[in-house]
Coordinates of N, CA and C in Angstrom, one line a residue:
X1 N -150.7 -219.0 -8.8 CA -150.7 -219.8 -7.6 C -152.0 -220.6 -7.6
X2 N -151.9 -221.9 -7.7 CA -153.0 -222.8 -7.7 C -153.5 -223.0 -6.3
X3 N -154.9 -223.0 -6.1 CA -155.5 -223.2 -4.8 C -156.1 -224.6 -4.8
X4 N -155.7 -225.4 -3.9 CA -156.1 -226.8 -3.8 C -156.8 -227.0 -2.5
X5 N -158.0 -227.7 -2.5 CA -158.7 -228.0 -1.4 C -158.7 -229.5 -1.1
X6 N -158.2 -229.9 0.0 CA -158.2 -231.4 0.4 C -159.2 -231.6 1.4
X7 N -160.1 -232.5 1.1 CA -161.3 -232.8 2.1 C -161.2 -234.2 2.6
X8 N -161.6 -234.4 3.9 CA -161.9 -235.7 4.4 C -163.1 -235.6 5.5
X9 N -163.4 -236.7 6.0 CA -164.5 -236.6 6.9 C -164.4 -235.6 8.1
X10 N -163.3 -235.5 8.7 CA -163.2 -234.5 9.8 C -162.3 -233.3 9.5
X11 N -161.6 -233.4 8.4 CA -160.8 -232.2 7.9 C -159.4 -232.2 8.7
X12 N -159.0 -233.3 9.4 CA -157.9 -233.4 10.1 C -157.0 -234.6 9.7
X13 N -157.2 -235.7 10.1 CA -156.3 -236.8 10.0 C -156.0 -237.2 8.6
X14 N -157.0 -237.7 7.9 CA -156.8 -238.2 6.6 C -156.4 -237.1 5.6
X15 N -156.9 -236.0 5.7 CA -156.5 -234.8 4.8 C -155.1 -234.4 5.0
X16 N -154.7 -234.6 6.2 CA -153.2 -234.3 6.6 C -152.3 -235.1 5.8
X17 N -152.6 -236.5 5.8 CA -151.8 -237.5 5.1 C -151.8 -237.1 3.6
X18 N -153.0 -236.8 3.0 CA -153.2 -236.5 1.6 C -152.3 -235.2 1.3
X19 N -152.5 -234.3 2.2 CA -151.7 -233.0 2.0 C -150.2 -233.3 1.9
X20 N -149.7 -234.1 2.8 CA -148.3 -234.5 2.8 C -147.9 -235.1 1.5
X21 N -148.7 -236.1 1.0 CA -148.4 -236.8 -0.2 C -148.5 -236.0 -1.5
X22 N -149.5 -235.1 -1.5 CA -149.7 -234.2 -2.7 C -148.7 -233.2 -2.7
X23 N -148.3 -232.6 -1.6 CA -147.2 -231.6 -1.5 C -145.9 -232.1 -1.9
X24 N -145.5 -233.4 -1.4 CA -144.2 -234.0 -1.8 C -144.3 -234.2 -3.3
X25 N -145.3 -234.7 -3.8 CA -145.4 -235.0 -5.3 C -145.3 -233.8 -6.1
X26 N -146.0 -232.7 -5.8 CA -146.0 -231.5 -6.5 C -144.6 -230.9 -6.5
X27 N -143.9 -230.9 -5.2 CA -142.7 -230.3 -5.1 C -141.7 -231.0 -6.0
X28 N -141.7 -232.4 -6.1 CA -140.8 -233.2 -6.9 C -141.0 -232.9 -8.3
X29 N -142.2 -232.5 -8.7 CA -142.4 -232.2 -10.2 C -142.4 -230.8 -10.5
X30 N -141.7 -230.0 -9.8 CA -141.4 -228.6 -10.2 C -142.6 -227.5 -9.7
X31 N -143.4 -227.9 -8.9 CA -144.5 -227.0 -8.4 C -144.3 -226.3 -7.2
X32 N -143.2 -226.5 -6.6 CA -142.8 -225.9 -5.2 C -143.0 -224.4 -5.3
X33 N -143.9 -223.9 -4.3 CA -144.2 -222.4 -4.3 C -145.2 -222.0 -5.3
X34 N -145.8 -222.9 -6.0 CA -146.8 -222.6 -7.0 C -148.3 -223.0 -6.6
X35 N -148.4 -223.5 -5.4 CA -149.7 -223.8 -5.0 C -150.0 -223.7 -3.4
X36 N -151.2 -223.5 -3.1 CA -151.6 -223.3 -1.7 C -152.6 -224.5 -1.4
X37 N -152.4 -225.2 -0.3 CA -153.3 -226.2 0.0 C -154.1 -225.8 1.3
X38 N -155.5 -226.1 1.3 CA -156.3 -225.8 2.4 C -157.0 -227.2 2.7
X39 N -157.0 -227.6 3.9 CA -157.7 -228.7 4.4 C -159.1 -228.4 4.9
X40 N -160.1 -229.3 4.8 CA -161.4 -229.0 5.3 C -162.2 -230.3 5.5
X41 N -163.3 -230.2 6.1 CA -164.3 -231.3 6.2 C -165.0 -231.4 4.9
X42 N -165.4 -232.5 4.6 CA -166.1 -232.7 3.3 C -167.4 -231.9 3.3
X43 N -168.0 -231.7 4.4 CA -169.2 -230.9 4.5 C -169.1 -229.5 4.2
X44 N -167.8 -229.0 4.1 CA -167.4 -227.6 3.8 C -167.0 -227.5 2.3
X45 N -167.0 -228.5 1.5 CA -166.4 -228.5 0.1 C -167.4 -227.5 -0.8
X46 N -168.7 -227.7 -0.7 CA -169.5 -226.9 -1.5 C -169.3 -225.4 -1.2
X47 N -169.3 -225.0 0.1 CA -169.0 -223.6 0.4 C -167.7 -223.2 0.0
X48 N -166.6 -223.9 0.0 CA -165.3 -223.4 -0.3 C -164.9 -223.7 -1.8
X49 N -165.7 -224.4 -2.5 CA -165.3 -224.7 -3.8 C -165.2 -223.6 -4.9
X50 N -165.9 -222.5 -4.5 CA -165.9 -221.4 -5.5 C -164.5 -220.6 -5.4
X51 N -163.7 -220.9 -4.3 CA -162.6 -220.1 -4.2 C -161.3 -220.9 -4.4
X52 N -161.4 -222.2 -5.0 CA -160.2 -223.0 -5.2 C -160.2 -223.4 -6.7
X53 N -159.1 -223.9 -7.2 CA -159.0 -224.4 -8.4 C -159.5 -225.8 -8.7
X54 N -159.2 -226.7 -7.7 CA -159.7 -228.1 -7.6 C -159.6 -228.6 -6.3
X55 N -160.4 -229.8 -6.1 CA -160.5 -230.4 -4.7 C -160.0 -231.8 -4.9
X56 N -159.4 -232.3 -3.9 CA -159.1 -233.7 -3.8 C -159.8 -234.2 -2.4
X57 N -160.7 -235.2 -2.6 CA -161.5 -235.6 -1.4 C -161.3 -237.1 -1.3
X58 N -161.1 -237.5 0.1 CA -161.0 -239.0 0.4 C -162.3 -239.6 0.6
X59 N -163.4 -238.8 0.5 CA -164.7 -239.4 0.6 C -165.6 -238.7 -0.4
X60 N -166.8 -239.2 -0.6 CA -167.8 -238.7 -1.5 C -168.2 -237.3 -1.2
X61 N -168.2 -236.5 -2.3 CA -168.7 -235.1 -2.1 C -170.0 -234.9 -3.0
X62 N -170.9 -234.3 -2.3 CA -172.3 -234.1 -3.0 C -172.6 -232.6 -2.9
X63 N -173.6 -232.2 -3.7 CA -174.0 -230.9 -3.7 C -173.5 -230.1 -4.9
X64 N -173.7 -228.8 -4.9 CA -173.3 -228.0 -6.0 C -171.9 -227.5 -5.9
X65 N -171.0 -228.4 -6.3 CA -169.6 -228.1 -6.1 C -169.0 -227.3 -7.4
X66 N -168.4 -226.2 -7.2 CA -168.0 -225.3 -8.3 C -166.6 -225.5 -8.8
X67 N -166.0 -226.6 -8.5 CA -164.6 -226.9 -9.0 C -164.5 -228.4 -9.3
X68 N -163.5 -228.7 -10.1 CA -163.3 -230.2 -10.3 C -162.9 -230.9 -8.9
X69 N -163.5 -232.1 -8.8 CA -163.2 -232.8 -7.6 C -162.5 -234.2 -8.0
X70 N -161.4 -234.5 -7.4 CA -160.6 -235.7 -7.7 C -160.8 -236.6 -6.5
X71 N -161.0 -237.9 -6.9 CA -161.2 -238.9 -5.8 C -159.8 -239.2 -5.2
X72 N -159.6 -238.9 -3.9 CA -158.4 -239.1 -3.2 C -158.1 -240.3 -2.5
X73 N -159.1 -241.2 -2.6 CA -158.8 -242.6 -2.0 C -157.6 -243.3 -2.3
X74 N -157.1 -243.2 -3.6 CA -155.8 -243.8 -3.9 C -154.6 -243.3 -3.1
X75 N -154.7 -242.1 -2.5 CA -153.6 -241.6 -1.6 C -153.5 -242.6 -0.4
X76 N -154.6 -243.2 0.0 CA -154.7 -244.1 1.2 C -154.5 -245.5 0.9
X77 N -154.9 -246.0 -0.2 CA -154.9 -247.4 -0.6 C -153.6 -247.7 -1.6
X78 N -153.3 -246.7 -2.3 CA -152.2 -247.0 -3.3 C -152.8 -247.4 -4.6
X79 N -154.0 -247.9 -4.7 CA -154.6 -248.5 -5.9 C -155.2 -247.2 -6.8
X80 N -154.5 -247.1 -8.0 CA -155.0 -246.0 -8.8 C -154.2 -244.6 -8.6
X81 N -153.1 -244.8 -7.8 CA -152.3 -243.6 -7.4 C -151.8 -242.9 -8.6
X82 N -151.3 -243.6 -9.6 CA -150.6 -242.9 -10.8 C -151.7 -242.2 -11.5
X83 N -152.9 -242.7 -11.6 CA -154.0 -242.0 -12.4 C -154.3 -240.8 -11.6
X84 N -154.4 -240.8 -10.3 CA -154.7 -239.7 -9.5 C -153.7 -238.6 -9.6
X85 N -152.4 -239.0 -9.5 CA -151.3 -238.0 -9.7 C -151.3 -237.3 -11.1
X86 N -151.6 -238.2 -12.1 CA -151.7 -237.7 -13.5 C -152.9 -236.6 -13.6
X87 N -154.0 -236.9 -12.9 CA -155.1 -235.9 -12.9 C -154.7 -234.6 -12.1
X88 N -153.9 -234.8 -11.1 CA -153.5 -233.6 -10.4 C -152.5 -232.7 -11.1
X89 N -151.7 -233.3 -11.9 CA -150.7 -232.6 -12.7 C -151.5 -231.9 -13.9
X90 N -152.5 -232.5 -14.4 CA -153.4 -232.0 -15.4 C -154.0 -230.7 -14.9
X91 N -154.6 -230.8 -13.6 CA -155.2 -229.7 -13.1 C -154.2 -228.5 -12.8
X92 N -153.0 -228.8 -12.4 CA -152.0 -227.9 -12.1 C -151.5 -227.1 -13.3
X93 N -151.7 -227.8 -14.5 CA -151.2 -227.2 -15.8 C -152.2 -226.4 -16.5
X94 N -153.4 -226.3 -15.9 CA -154.6 -225.6 -16.6 C -154.3 -224.1 -16.4

């Protein structure tokens, strides 16, 4: 079971959109039931990063992060979305 952290400024609106898109993509690619997603504020990423496999953040993350962080802005803009999804699949297959 992969643990994914999705972060945005408030931990509510933007991360919910990202959660829906990532969940739909993963389910379509055979990962249904093989992951758990937690949403949070970007200020919580450092604290929570030691308990997840990777993080997708729609804003910049700073500090001592203990997991890979993928830039989630393409989930909102559409620019670079294929590259982000490829990176997510790569993390899921580790």
